[in-house]
Amino acid sequence: MTEHRNLMTRRGFLVRASAVTAGALTMGYAAMPDAANAASDAGAVMSPNMFFDIHEDGRVVIHIAKAEMGQHVGTALAQTVAEELECGWDNVDISYVGFDPRHGLHITGGSWSVNWTFDALSRAGAAGRMALIEMAAAELGGAPEDYTAKDGVISGGGKSISYGELAKLGKETRAFSEDEMKALTLKGNGDRSVVGQSVQALDIPAKVNGTAIYGIDQTVEGMVYATPAVPPVRYGAKVTSVDDSAAREIPGYLEHVVIEDPLGTQTGWVMAIATGYWAAKKAAEALKIDYDLGGNAGLSLADIHAENLRLIESGEDTRLIVNDGDIEAGMSGAETTLIADYTTGVNVHAPLEPMNALVDIKDGVYHIHAGNQFQTLLMGLVGALGVEPEKIVFRQALLGGGFGRRLDCDYVVMACHTAKAVGKPVKLIYSREADTLMDFTRPVATVRMTAGLKGAEITGWKNSSASAWASARQAPAFMGPDLSGNEDKKFDGFAINGADHWYTMANQQALLSLNQVAQSAMPPGHLRSVGPGWQCWAVESFLDEVAAEMGEDPLALRLRLLDGSGKNAGTGATTGGAKRLAAVLQDVADRAGYGTEQPANTAIGLAAVSSQDRPSASWTACAANVTVDPDSGAVTVNKLTLGIDVGLAVNPDGVKAQLVGSALWGLSMALHEDVGFENGAIQASNYDGLTPLRMFDMPEVDARVMDVGGYPTGCGEPGTTAVAPAIANAIAKASGARVRSLPITAAKVKAAMNG
């Protein structure tokens, strides 16, 4: 899916006065300059396409076009600009961009934020520094070469002037062409003083003192509250009648609105409108609603898994994703064939802040306040309701958790429908129950792994998987054609990434099928780690099974296959390829004490992954030290040893926090979260049914960020993908029980021990 990186184009760089409003010198790319000038002439507060403002007091406000949801991405991006700008870190502040098409694709996900922007933001800072030096030279006399910039001050020849003083002058500076931008010399690994440092996250103080504004904190005068009464099936219901007589007895209740969304983001919803949230929630519970439940009412998780298997076994309408060598020859030349199926259950996002949006329609202009991860999609969906782009104003807020849930925009669409219907500003808040029951879940996946073996050789390796595809529902433009050459055979890379691993195998194939039953009954979403979450679960578990069949140590087999040959040598940000993954794996194994004697019923399992997607791989490994109770099958994770190579770690502490956080997310899904799906409905409605990882479940964690330099990749998701297979591999070593379905429960372990 890396072709979408090209949407972040650089057409020309402009460093210019933005009508010199409020004593600020504004800098940014010159895409759509006429629109930028019009905004300035109209007295616009800020142009979101601009990367930073320099204020006359010396403050540098760097504008962040990524969503902040606890990962402190704004700090890392600000470090990137500040490094080359030489503005002095103590002078830096950040603000968040709502939406501006000049930023290209507005999306925060895929562990892409730093990876996609590092070069552009570095050049933005460098060009800004050069332009300021030129301005200073013109003001103080002499040539630009006579001056240097440091900590927001330009000095040379005994003279100096600060960035703030230059801002006060209100003069324009020159534009940089695209060729000039490309020709800029950026700092190398040994020259940086801000990038590579674990500076404190800039968003923390406001979150500590209570001044941080999340979507749920937004208010406008005259607003009413709305919360949905949701149907008893996840998708496909239609409202046939509503009796609100009981709701009318609730103080504060105003009315109800039946939502019929032509975009189909949700179905069968009725909004209860009230003067406060609690009244709206009680009213929603009091509404008596009749439904046509549609065709999904009788479906269960078992039905979805059965359809996955049918698609895999029939080969119906498959997509060819990986096709190296000759898979048929490889399989026919094998002495032994090993086959195993790996499955996942139902996983929901469950961020602490439920979905919410405030929509205020003034003179036909939709003023939208929310926290969102995919503003480009948001703007498109609201536009599809018949609202002209120039009549949509989106104001980004902090996100109280996202994990991919806020890549969807249903809550904004539903708030728009409701505000239009009631003719007042509407603050829509999903109840915890609605948020959970109507989640866009991680696709329920089945992966069939097949290996042909001959002595110590893997002669053939085949991955066949089936699931719902989130992109087919949410953003079909993300899908591309498979290797068949048929332009109509498109696929969702977010359902298969991870199958294209970095192990050298002469003959391998990966196939993918779309489960339309699941697509309709349980609309899929992007949940932290997406496809690698189940593909790496299958690949890394199966590799241990292959090692056992061949009588080879799993670590030795991995290191042998991670030889970095051919396509696995890597290129660009992934230069070094599989050998970098091997180095991380070896380090993790050594620190974990892999190969040393362990207590009874205890073992160490390994996994090595390259999540997120192959062109932006982050080399990650996990060793799980696990004890299995031989009587009950209960699993205790004693310790997780983690390692990651992201190239250049812009903020090492931030990378480490993301590695640990994502690994604990993976641990929670591996052992604790079992939501279920029966009668067309998600079976959990709150955290008590979700049962995520608790503090008393916490293992010891040893995490290391490898310092290798180079170009930065992502860190928000890779740890998630390595934990489950490492645990399963440890369980197999400790007890002989091979569990192939997630979540791993004591009952499944015990059954495998007895089987």
Short mmCIF file of N, CA and C in Angstrom, two decimals, residues 510-648:
data_model
loop_
_atom_site.label_atom_id
_atom_site.label_comp_id
_atom_site.label_asym_id
_atom_site.label_seq_id
_atom_site.Cartn_x
_atom_site.Cartn_y
_atom_site.Cartn_z
N ALA A 510 1.24 -16.62 -1.74
CA ALA A 510 0.24 -16.14 -0.79
C ALA A 510 -1.02 -15.77 -1.55
N LEU A 511 -2.14 -16.31 -1.09
CA LEU A 511 -3.44 -16.08 -1.70
C LEU A 511 -4.39 -15.46 -0.69
N LEU A 512 -5.31 -14.65 -1.16
CA LEU A 512 -6.25 -13.96 -0.28
C LEU A 512 -7.65 -14.00 -0.87
N SER A 513 -8.64 -14.24 0.01
CA SER A 513 -10.05 -14.25 -0.40
C SER A 513 -10.86 -13.30 0.48
N LEU A 514 -11.91 -12.75 -0.10
CA LEU A 514 -12.81 -11.84 0.61
C LEU A 514 -14.03 -12.60 1.09
N ASN A 515 -14.27 -12.57 2.39
CA ASN A 515 -15.44 -13.21 2.99
C ASN A 515 -16.60 -12.21 2.99
N GLN A 516 -17.49 -12.37 2.03
CA GLN A 516 -18.61 -11.43 1.90
C GLN A 516 -19.64 -11.61 3.01
N VAL A 517 -19.73 -12.82 3.58
CA VAL A 517 -20.65 -13.03 4.70
C VAL A 517 -20.23 -12.17 5.88
N ALA A 518 -18.94 -12.22 6.20
CA ALA A 518 -18.41 -11.40 7.29
C ALA A 518 -18.49 -9.92 6.95
N GLN A 519 -18.23 -9.59 5.70
CA GLN A 519 -18.24 -8.20 5.26
C GLN A 519 -19.59 -7.55 5.54
N SER A 520 -20.65 -8.32 5.35
CA SER A 520 -22.00 -7.80 5.53
C SER A 520 -22.44 -7.83 6.99
N ALA A 521 -22.14 -8.92 7.69
CA ALA A 521 -22.67 -9.10 9.04
C ALA A 521 -21.88 -8.36 10.11
N MET A 522 -20.58 -8.25 9.93
CA MET A 522 -19.71 -7.64 10.93
C MET A 522 -18.74 -6.72 10.21
N PRO A 523 -19.18 -5.52 9.82
CA PRO A 523 -18.33 -4.62 9.01
C PRO A 523 -16.95 -4.47 9.62
N PRO A 524 -15.92 -4.74 8.84
CA PRO A 524 -14.56 -4.76 9.39
C PRO A 524 -13.95 -3.37 9.50
N GLY A 525 -13.06 -3.22 10.44
CA GLY A 525 -12.32 -1.98 10.60
C GLY A 525 -10.85 -2.25 10.68
N HIS A 526 -10.08 -1.17 10.79
CA HIS A 526 -8.63 -1.27 10.96
C HIS A 526 -8.33 -1.19 12.46
N LEU A 527 -7.89 -2.29 13.02
CA LEU A 527 -7.55 -2.34 14.44
C LEU A 527 -6.04 -2.50 14.56
N ARG A 528 -5.47 -1.86 15.52
CA ARG A 528 -4.03 -1.75 15.71
C ARG A 528 -3.26 -2.99 15.26
N SER A 529 -2.48 -2.83 14.23
CA SER A 529 -1.61 -3.80 13.56
C SER A 529 -2.23 -4.40 12.32
N VAL A 530 -3.54 -4.24 12.09
CA VAL A 530 -4.26 -4.75 10.91
C VAL A 530 -3.76 -6.13 10.50
N GLY A 531 -3.57 -6.36 9.18
CA GLY A 531 -3.26 -7.70 8.69
C GLY A 531 -2.11 -8.42 9.36
N PRO A 532 -0.98 -7.74 9.64
CA PRO A 532 0.10 -8.45 10.32
C PRO A 532 -0.30 -9.05 11.66
N GLY A 533 -1.39 -8.53 12.25
CA GLY A 533 -1.86 -9.09 13.51
C GLY A 533 -2.27 -10.53 13.39
N TRP A 534 -2.83 -10.93 12.24
CA TRP A 534 -3.17 -12.35 12.07
C TRP A 534 -2.22 -13.07 11.11
N GLN A 535 -1.64 -12.35 10.17
CA GLN A 535 -0.70 -13.01 9.28
C GLN A 535 0.58 -13.43 10.01
N CYS A 536 1.12 -12.54 10.85
CA CYS A 536 2.33 -12.89 11.60
C CYS A 536 2.02 -13.96 12.65
N TRP A 537 0.82 -13.94 13.20
CA TRP A 537 0.37 -15.00 14.10
C TRP A 537 0.51 -16.36 13.40
N ALA A 538 0.08 -16.42 12.15
CA ALA A 538 0.14 -17.69 11.42
C ALA A 538 1.57 -18.02 10.99
N VAL A 539 2.26 -17.06 10.39
CA VAL A 539 3.60 -17.32 9.85
C VAL A 539 4.57 -17.72 10.95
N GLU A 540 4.59 -16.96 12.04
CA GLU A 540 5.56 -17.23 13.10
C GLU A 540 5.23 -18.48 13.92
N SER A 541 3.95 -18.77 14.09
CA SER A 541 3.58 -20.02 14.76
C SER A 541 3.95 -21.22 13.89
N PHE A 542 3.63 -21.11 12.60
CA PHE A 542 3.88 -22.23 11.69
C PHE A 542 5.37 -22.48 11.51
N LEU A 543 6.17 -21.44 11.54
CA LEU A 543 7.60 -21.62 11.39
C LEU A 543 8.16 -22.49 12.52
N ASP A 544 7.64 -22.32 13.73
CA ASP A 544 8.04 -23.20 14.83
C ASP A 544 7.60 -24.63 14.59
N GLU A 545 6.42 -24.78 14.01
CA GLU A 545 5.95 -26.15 13.71
C GLU A 545 6.83 -26.80 12.64
N VAL A 546 7.23 -26.00 11.67
CA VAL A 546 8.14 -26.50 10.64
C VAL A 546 9.48 -26.90 11.27
N ALA A 547 9.99 -26.05 12.15
CA ALA A 547 11.26 -26.36 12.83
C ALA A 547 11.17 -27.67 13.59
N ALA A 548 10.04 -27.86 14.29
CA ALA A 548 9.87 -29.11 15.05
C ALA A 548 9.83 -30.31 14.12
N GLU A 549 9.17 -30.16 13.00
CA GLU A 549 9.08 -31.28 12.04
C GLU A 549 10.45 -31.61 11.46
N MET A 550 11.29 -30.60 11.26
CA MET A 550 12.61 -30.82 10.69
C MET A 550 13.65 -31.14 11.75
N GLY A 551 13.27 -31.01 13.03
CA GLY A 551 14.23 -31.28 14.10
C GLY A 551 15.28 -30.20 14.25
N GLU A 552 14.91 -28.95 13.92
CA GLU A 552 15.85 -27.83 14.01
C GLU A 552 15.36 -26.84 15.06
N ASP A 553 16.27 -26.22 15.76
CA ASP A 553 15.90 -25.21 16.75
C ASP A 553 15.22 -24.04 16.04
N PRO A 554 14.10 -23.53 16.59
CA PRO A 554 13.38 -22.44 15.93
C PRO A 554 14.22 -21.18 15.71
N LEU A 555 15.09 -20.85 16.65
CA LEU A 555 15.96 -19.69 16.47
C LEU A 555 16.93 -19.94 15.33
N ALA A 556 17.54 -21.11 15.33
CA ALA A 556 18.51 -21.43 14.27
C ALA A 556 17.86 -21.41 12.90
N LEU A 557 16.64 -21.93 12.80
CA LEU A 557 15.94 -21.93 11.51
C LEU A 557 15.68 -20.51 11.05
N ARG A 558 15.21 -19.67 11.94
CA ARG A 558 14.93 -18.28 11.56
C ARG A 558 16.20 -17.57 11.09
N LEU A 559 17.26 -17.72 11.85
CA LEU A 559 18.51 -17.04 11.48
C LEU A 559 19.03 -17.56 10.15
N ARG A 560 18.82 -18.84 9.89
CA ARG A 560 19.26 -19.40 8.61
C ARG A 560 18.47 -18.83 7.44
N LEU A 561 17.17 -18.63 7.66
CA LEU A 561 16.32 -18.13 6.59
C LEU A 561 16.39 -16.61 6.43
N LEU A 562 16.83 -15.92 7.47
CA LEU A 562 16.96 -14.46 7.39
C LEU A 562 18.35 -14.10 6.87
N ASP A 563 18.63 -14.55 5.66
CA ASP A 563 19.98 -14.37 5.11
C ASP A 563 20.13 -13.09 4.29
N GLY A 564 19.04 -12.36 4.08
CA GLY A 564 19.12 -11.09 3.36
C GLY A 564 19.44 -11.22 1.89
N SER A 565 19.14 -12.34 1.30
CA SER A 565 19.44 -12.52 -0.13
C SER A 565 18.26 -12.09 -0.99
N GLY A 566 18.56 -11.77 -2.25
CA GLY A 566 17.52 -11.41 -3.20
C GLY A 566 16.68 -10.24 -2.74
N LYS A 567 15.37 -10.39 -2.85
CA LYS A 567 14.47 -9.29 -2.48
C LYS A 567 14.52 -9.00 -0.99
N ASN A 568 15.07 -9.91 -0.20
CA ASN A 568 15.13 -9.72 1.24
C ASN A 568 16.35 -8.91 1.69
N ALA A 569 17.09 -8.37 0.71
CA ALA A 569 18.19 -7.48 1.05
C ALA A 569 17.69 -6.11 1.46
N GLY A 570 16.47 -5.76 1.03
CA GLY A 570 15.90 -4.47 1.36
C GLY A 570 16.41 -3.36 0.48
N THR A 571 15.72 -2.23 0.53
CA THR A 571 16.10 -1.07 -0.25
C THR A 571 15.55 0.18 0.42
N GLY A 572 16.19 1.31 0.21
CA GLY A 572 15.72 2.55 0.81
C GLY A 572 15.72 2.45 2.33
N ALA A 573 14.56 2.73 2.95
CA ALA A 573 14.46 2.69 4.41
C ALA A 573 14.68 1.29 4.95
N THR A 574 14.52 0.25 4.11
CA THR A 574 14.67 -1.13 4.59
C THR A 574 16.02 -1.73 4.19
N THR A 575 16.96 -0.91 3.75
CA THR A 575 18.29 -1.41 3.38
C THR A 575 18.89 -2.21 4.55
N GLY A 576 19.40 -3.37 4.23
CA GLY A 576 19.89 -4.30 5.26
C GLY A 576 18.93 -5.45 5.43
N GLY A 577 17.67 -5.18 5.14
CA GLY A 577 16.65 -6.20 5.04
C GLY A 577 16.62 -7.21 6.17
N ALA A 578 16.54 -8.47 5.77
CA ALA A 578 16.36 -9.56 6.72
C ALA A 578 17.49 -9.65 7.73
N LYS A 579 18.66 -9.21 7.36
CA LYS A 579 19.78 -9.28 8.30
C LYS A 579 19.56 -8.35 9.50
N ARG A 580 18.86 -7.27 9.28
CA ARG A 580 18.53 -6.39 10.41
C ARG A 580 17.54 -7.07 11.35
N LEU A 581 16.57 -7.79 10.77
CA LEU A 581 15.64 -8.53 11.60
C LEU A 581 16.36 -9.64 12.36
N ALA A 582 17.31 -10.28 11.70
CA ALA A 582 18.09 -11.33 12.37
C ALA A 582 18.87 -10.76 13.55
N ALA A 583 19.42 -9.56 13.39
CA ALA A 583 20.19 -8.95 14.48
C ALA A 583 19.30 -8.64 15.68
N VAL A 584 18.09 -8.14 15.42
CA VAL A 584 17.16 -7.86 16.52
C VAL A 584 16.76 -9.16 17.20
N LEU A 585 16.45 -10.17 16.41
CA LEU A 585 16.06 -11.47 16.97
C LEU A 585 17.16 -12.06 17.84
N GLN A 586 18.39 -12.01 17.36
CA GLN A 586 19.49 -12.57 18.14
C GLN A 586 19.66 -11.81 19.45
N ASP A 587 19.55 -10.50 19.39
CA ASP A 587 19.68 -9.69 20.61
C ASP A 587 18.58 -10.03 21.61
N VAL A 588 17.36 -10.17 21.14
CA VAL A 588 16.24 -10.51 22.02
C VAL A 588 16.45 -11.90 22.63
N ALA A 589 16.85 -12.84 21.80
CA ALA A 589 17.06 -14.20 22.31
C ALA A 589 18.15 -14.22 23.37
N ASP A 590 19.20 -13.48 23.15
CA ASP A 590 20.30 -13.44 24.13
C ASP A 590 19.85 -12.82 25.44
N ARG A 591 19.14 -11.70 25.35
CA ARG A 591 18.70 -11.03 26.58
C ARG A 591 17.67 -11.85 27.34
N ALA A 592 16.87 -12.63 26.62
CA ALA A 592 15.84 -13.44 27.26
C ALA A 592 16.38 -14.72 27.88
N GLY A 593 17.63 -15.06 27.55
CA GLY A 593 18.17 -16.33 28.04
C GLY A 593 17.65 -17.53 27.27
N TYR A 594 17.33 -17.29 26.00
CA TYR A 594 16.84 -18.39 25.16
C TYR A 594 17.90 -19.49 25.07
N GLY A 595 17.47 -20.71 25.23
CA GLY A 595 18.39 -21.84 25.19
C GLY A 595 18.91 -22.27 26.54
N THR A 596 18.63 -21.46 27.59
CA THR A 596 19.05 -21.84 28.94
C THR A 596 17.97 -22.70 29.58
N GLU A 597 18.34 -23.44 30.60
CA GLU A 597 17.39 -24.32 31.27
C GLU A 597 16.34 -23.50 32.00
N GLN A 598 15.09 -23.92 31.88
CA GLN A 598 13.97 -23.24 32.52
C GLN A 598 13.29 -24.17 33.52
N PRO A 599 12.55 -23.61 34.46
CA PRO A 599 11.82 -24.46 35.41
C PRO A 599 10.82 -25.37 34.71
N ALA A 600 10.30 -26.32 35.43
CA ALA A 600 9.32 -27.25 34.87
C ALA A 600 8.12 -26.49 34.32
N ASN A 601 7.61 -26.93 33.19
CA ASN A 601 6.42 -26.37 32.54
C ASN A 601 6.60 -24.92 32.09
N THR A 602 7.84 -24.51 31.96
CA THR A 602 8.17 -23.14 31.54
C THR A 602 9.07 -23.19 30.32
N ALA A 603 8.85 -22.28 29.40
CA ALA A 603 9.67 -22.24 28.19
C ALA A 603 9.67 -20.83 27.62
N ILE A 604 10.61 -20.59 26.72
CA ILE A 604 10.72 -19.32 26.02
C ILE A 604 10.40 -19.54 24.54
N GLY A 605 9.44 -18.78 24.04
CA GLY A 605 9.08 -18.83 22.62
C GLY A 605 9.49 -17.55 21.93
N LEU A 606 9.77 -17.65 20.64
CA LEU A 606 10.26 -16.51 19.86
C LEU A 606 9.33 -16.17 18.71
N ALA A 607 9.40 -14.93 18.29
CA ALA A 607 8.76 -14.50 17.05
C ALA A 607 9.54 -13.30 16.53
N ALA A 608 9.65 -13.21 15.21
CA ALA A 608 10.36 -12.09 14.56
C ALA A 608 9.49 -11.59 13.41
N VAL A 609 9.18 -10.29 13.42
CA VAL A 609 8.24 -9.74 12.45
C VAL A 609 8.82 -8.47 11.82
N SER A 610 8.19 -8.07 10.74
CA SER A 610 8.65 -6.87 10.02
C SER A 610 7.51 -5.90 9.80
N SER A 611 6.61 -5.86 10.73
CA SER A 611 5.44 -4.99 10.57
C SER A 611 5.90 -3.52 10.48
N GLN A 612 5.21 -2.66 9.76
CA GLN A 612 3.84 -2.73 9.35
C GLN A 612 3.73 -3.34 7.93
N ASP A 613 4.13 -2.62 6.93
CA ASP A 613 4.13 -3.21 5.60
C ASP A 613 5.57 -3.32 5.13
N ARG A 614 5.79 -4.12 4.11
CA ARG A 614 7.15 -4.46 3.70
C ARG A 614 8.01 -3.25 3.33
N PRO A 615 7.51 -2.26 2.58
CA PRO A 615 8.37 -1.12 2.22
C PRO A 615 8.72 -0.22 3.40
N SER A 616 8.01 -0.33 4.51
CA SER A 616 8.33 0.49 5.68
C SER A 616 8.49 -0.40 6.91
N ALA A 617 9.20 -1.50 6.72
CA ALA A 617 9.33 -2.50 7.78
C ALA A 617 10.03 -1.93 9.01
N SER A 618 9.51 -2.32 10.15
CA SER A 618 10.18 -2.06 11.43
C SER A 618 10.53 -3.42 12.02
N TRP A 619 11.81 -3.68 12.14
CA TRP A 619 12.30 -5.01 12.51
C TRP A 619 12.07 -5.23 14.01
N THR A 620 11.24 -6.20 14.34
CA THR A 620 10.77 -6.37 15.72
C THR A 620 10.81 -7.84 16.11
N ALA A 621 11.22 -8.11 17.34
CA ALA A 621 11.25 -9.48 17.84
C ALA A 621 10.75 -9.52 19.26
N CYS A 622 10.22 -10.67 19.64
CA CYS A 622 9.71 -10.88 20.98
C CYS A 622 10.10 -12.26 21.46
N ALA A 623 10.53 -12.34 22.71
CA ALA A 623 10.72 -13.62 23.41
C ALA A 623 9.76 -13.64 24.58
N ALA A 624 8.89 -14.64 24.63
CA ALA A 624 7.91 -14.76 25.70
C ALA A 624 8.30 -15.91 26.62
N ASN A 625 8.50 -15.58 27.89
CA ASN A 625 8.77 -16.59 28.91
C ASN A 625 7.43 -16.95 29.55
N VAL A 626 7.01 -18.21 29.39
CA VAL A 626 5.65 -18.62 29.71
C VAL A 626 5.67 -19.88 30.56
N THR A 627 4.77 -19.94 31.53
CA THR A 627 4.55 -21.15 32.33
C THR A 627 3.13 -21.65 32.07
N VAL A 628 3.00 -22.96 31.87
CA VAL A 628 1.70 -23.58 31.63
C VAL A 628 1.37 -24.51 32.79
N ASP A 629 0.20 -24.33 33.39
CA ASP A 629 -0.25 -25.23 34.45
C ASP A 629 -0.67 -26.55 33.81
N PRO A 630 0.01 -27.65 34.14
CA PRO A 630 -0.30 -28.91 33.47
C PRO A 630 -1.68 -29.47 33.81
N ASP A 631 -2.26 -29.03 34.91
CA ASP A 631 -3.57 -29.54 35.30
C ASP A 631 -4.71 -28.77 34.65
N SER A 632 -4.60 -27.44 34.61
CA SER A 632 -5.70 -26.63 34.09
C SER A 632 -5.46 -26.10 32.68
N GLY A 633 -4.21 -26.05 32.27
CA GLY A 633 -3.88 -25.43 30.99
C GLY A 633 -3.73 -23.93 31.08
N ALA A 634 -3.86 -23.35 32.28
CA ALA A 634 -3.73 -21.91 32.45
C ALA A 634 -2.34 -21.44 32.07
N VAL A 635 -2.27 -20.29 31.42
CA VAL A 635 -1.02 -19.74 30.90
C VAL A 635 -0.65 -18.50 31.71
N THR A 636 0.59 -18.45 32.17
CA THR A 636 1.13 -17.27 32.83
C THR A 636 2.31 -16.76 32.02
N VAL A 637 2.23 -15.53 31.58
CA VAL A 637 3.35 -14.91 30.88
C VAL A 637 4.23 -14.25 31.93
N ASN A 638 5.41 -14.79 32.12
CA ASN A 638 6.32 -14.28 33.15
C ASN A 638 7.08 -13.05 32.70
N LYS A 639 7.49 -13.06 31.44
CA LYS A 639 8.32 -11.97 30.95
C LYS A 639 8.22 -11.86 29.44
N LEU A 640 8.20 -10.63 28.97
CA LEU A 640 8.32 -10.35 27.54
C LEU A 640 9.63 -9.60 27.32
N THR A 641 10.46 -10.13 26.44
CA THR A 641 11.69 -9.44 26.04
C THR A 641 11.49 -8.96 24.61
N LEU A 642 11.63 -7.67 24.41
CA LEU A 642 11.27 -7.05 23.14
C LEU A 642 12.45 -6.29 22.56
N GLY A 643 12.51 -6.22 21.24
CA GLY A 643 13.50 -5.41 20.56
C GLY A 643 12.93 -4.87 19.27
N ILE A 644 13.38 -3.67 18.89
CA ILE A 644 12.90 -3.07 17.65
C ILE A 644 14.01 -2.23 17.02
N ASP A 645 14.07 -2.28 15.71
CA ASP A 645 14.95 -1.45 14.90
C ASP A 645 14.07 -0.63 13.99
N VAL A 646 13.98 0.68 14.28
CA VAL A 646 13.18 1.59 13.45
C VAL A 646 14.08 2.52 12.64
N GLY A 647 15.34 2.10 12.45
CA GLY A 647 16.27 3.01 11.80
C GLY A 647 16.65 4.11 12.77
N LEU A 648 16.35 5.33 12.40
CA LEU A 648 16.58 6.48 13.27
C LEU A 648 15.41 6.64 14.22
#
